[in-house]
Coordinates of N, CA and C in Angstrom, one line a residue:
X1 N -4.1 27.0 -27.3 CA -3.2 26.5 -26.2 C -2.2 27.6 -25.9
X2 N -2.7 28.8 -25.5 CA -1.8 29.9 -25.3 C -1.3 30.0 -23.9
X3 N -1.8 29.2 -23.0 CA -1.5 29.4 -21.6 C -0.4 28.4 -21.1
X4 N 0.4 27.8 -22.0 CA 1.5 26.9 -21.6 C 2.8 27.6 -21.7
X5 N 3.6 27.5 -20.6 CA 4.9 28.1 -20.6 C 5.8 27.2 -21.4
X6 N 6.7 27.7 -22.2 CA 7.6 26.9 -23.0 C 8.7 26.3 -22.1
X7 N 9.1 25.1 -22.5 CA 10.2 24.4 -21.8 C 11.5 24.8 -22.4
X8 N 12.5 24.8 -21.6 CA 13.9 24.9 -22.1 C 14.2 23.7 -23.0
X9 N 15.1 23.9 -24.0 CA 15.3 22.8 -25.0 C 15.8 21.5 -24.3
X10 N 16.5 21.6 -23.2 CA 17.0 20.4 -22.5 C 15.8 19.7 -21.9
X11 N 14.9 20.4 -21.3 CA 13.7 19.8 -20.7 C 12.7 19.3 -21.7
X12 N 12.6 20.0 -22.8 CA 11.7 19.6 -23.9 C 12.2 18.2 -24.4
X13 N 13.5 18.0 -24.5 CA 14.0 16.7 -25.0 C 13.7 15.6 -24.0
X14 N 13.8 15.9 -22.7 CA 13.4 14.9 -21.7 C 12.0 14.6 -21.7
X15 N 11.1 15.6 -21.9 CA 9.7 15.4 -22.0 C 9.3 14.6 -23.2
X16 N 10.0 14.7 -24.3 CA 9.8 13.9 -25.5 C 10.2 12.5 -25.3
X17 N 11.4 12.3 -24.7 CA 11.9 10.9 -24.6 C 11.4 10.1 -23.4
X18 N 11.3 10.8 -22.3 CA 10.9 10.1 -21.1 C 9.4 10.2 -20.7
X19 N 8.8 11.2 -21.2 CA 7.4 11.4 -20.8 C 6.4 11.3 -22.0
X20 N 6.9 10.9 -23.1 CA 6.1 10.6 -24.3 C 5.3 11.9 -24.8
X21 N 5.9 13.1 -24.6 CA 5.2 14.3 -24.9 C 5.5 14.6 -26.4
X22 N 4.4 14.8 -27.2 CA 4.5 15.2 -28.6 C 3.9 16.5 -28.7
X23 N 4.5 17.5 -29.3 CA 4.0 18.8 -29.4 C 2.6 18.8 -30.1
X24 N 2.4 17.9 -31.0 CA 1.1 17.8 -31.8 C 0.0 17.3 -30.9
X25 N 0.3 16.6 -29.8 CA -0.7 16.0 -29.0 C -1.1 16.8 -27.8
X26 N -0.4 17.8 -27.4 CA -0.6 18.5 -26.2 C -2.0 19.1 -26.2
X27 N -2.4 19.8 -27.3 CA -3.7 20.5 -27.3 C -4.8 19.5 -27.3
X28 N -4.7 18.4 -28.0 CA -5.8 17.5 -28.1 C -6.0 16.7 -26.7
X29 N -4.9 16.4 -26.1 CA -5.0 15.7 -24.9 C -5.5 16.5 -23.7
X30 N -5.1 17.8 -23.7 CA -5.6 18.7 -22.6 C -7.1 18.9 -22.8
X31 N -7.5 19.0 -24.1 CA -9.0 19.2 -24.3 C -9.7 18.0 -23.9
X32 N -9.2 16.8 -24.2 CA -9.8 15.5 -23.9 C -9.9 15.4 -22.4
X33 N -8.8 15.7 -21.7 CA -8.8 15.6 -20.2 C -9.8 16.6 -19.6
X34 N -9.8 17.8 -20.1 CA -10.7 18.9 -19.6 C -12.2 18.5 -19.8
X35 N -12.5 17.9 -20.9 CA -13.9 17.5 -21.2 C -14.3 16.3 -20.2
X36 N -13.3 15.4 -20.0 CA -13.6 14.3 -19.0 C -13.9 14.9 -17.6
X37 N -13.1 15.8 -17.2 CA -13.2 16.4 -15.9 C -14.6 17.1 -15.8
X38 N -15.0 17.9 -16.8 CA -16.2 18.6 -16.9 C -17.4 17.6 -16.8
X39 N -17.3 16.4 -17.3 CA -18.4 15.5 -17.3 C -18.6 14.8 -16.0
X40 N -17.6 14.9 -15.1 CA -17.7 14.2 -13.8 C -18.2 15.2 -12.8
X41 N -19.5 15.0 -12.3 CA -20.1 16.0 -11.4 C -19.5 16.0 -10.0
X42 N -18.8 14.9 -9.7 CA -18.2 14.8 -8.3 C -16.8 15.4 -8.2
X43 N -16.2 15.8 -9.4 CA -14.9 16.3 -9.4 C -14.9 17.9 -9.3
X44 N -14.0 18.4 -8.5 CA -13.7 19.8 -8.6 C -12.2 19.9 -8.8
X45 N -11.8 20.1 -10.0 CA -10.4 20.1 -10.3 C -10.0 21.3 -11.1
X46 N -8.7 21.7 -11.0 CA -8.3 22.8 -11.8 C -8.2 22.3 -13.3
X47 N -8.6 23.3 -14.2 CA -8.6 22.9 -15.6 C -7.9 23.9 -16.4
X48 N -7.0 24.7 -15.8 CA -6.2 25.5 -16.6 C -5.1 24.7 -17.4
X49 N -4.7 25.2 -18.6 CA -3.8 24.5 -19.5 C -2.5 24.1 -18.8
X50 N -1.9 24.9 -18.1 CA -0.6 24.6 -17.5 C -0.7 23.5 -16.5
X51 N -1.7 23.5 -15.7 CA -1.9 22.4 -14.7 C -2.2 21.1 -15.4
X52 N -3.0 21.1 -16.4 CA -3.4 19.9 -17.1 C -2.1 19.3 -17.8
X53 N -1.3 20.1 -18.4 CA -0.1 19.6 -19.0 C 0.8 19.0 -18.0
X54 N 1.0 19.7 -16.8 CA 1.8 19.1 -15.8 C 1.3 17.8 -15.3
X55 N -0.1 17.7 -15.2 CA -0.7 16.4 -14.8 C -0.4 15.3 -15.8
X56 N -0.6 15.7 -17.1 CA -0.3 14.7 -18.2 C 1.1 14.3 -18.2
X57 N 2.0 15.2 -17.9 CA 3.5 14.8 -17.9 C 3.7 13.9 -16.7
X58 N 3.0 14.1 -15.6 CA 3.2 13.2 -14.4 C 2.7 11.8 -14.8
X59 N 1.6 11.7 -15.6 CA 1.1 10.4 -16.1 C 1.7 9.9 -17.3
X60 N 2.8 10.6 -17.8 CA 3.5 10.2 -19.0 C 2.6 10.1 -20.2
X61 N 1.6 11.1 -20.2 CA 0.7 11.2 -21.3 C -0.1 9.9 -21.6
X62 N -0.3 9.1 -20.6 CA -1.1 7.9 -20.7 C -2.5 8.3 -20.2
X63 N -3.5 8.4 -21.1 CA -4.8 8.9 -20.8 C -5.5 7.9 -19.8
X64 N -5.3 6.7 -19.8 CA -5.9 5.7 -18.9 C -5.5 6.0 -17.5
X65 N -4.2 6.3 -17.3 CA -3.7 6.7 -16.0 C -4.2 8.0 -15.5
X66 N -4.3 9.0 -16.5 CA -4.8 10.3 -16.1 C -6.2 10.2 -15.7

């Protein structure tokens, strides 16, 4: 997971409390989402790490919503 820009400490705290982001889950959830996207032949989506983390933050790390 080398392509993720680090968050400022204040934003990291917000991500933890309001967006359910756990440092230990970021890699596994981005891999899971990327695999799901790759399995969908009708989707053409960006799959870079930074975009997927942003999308997961938008969905509050709820994989069903993502």
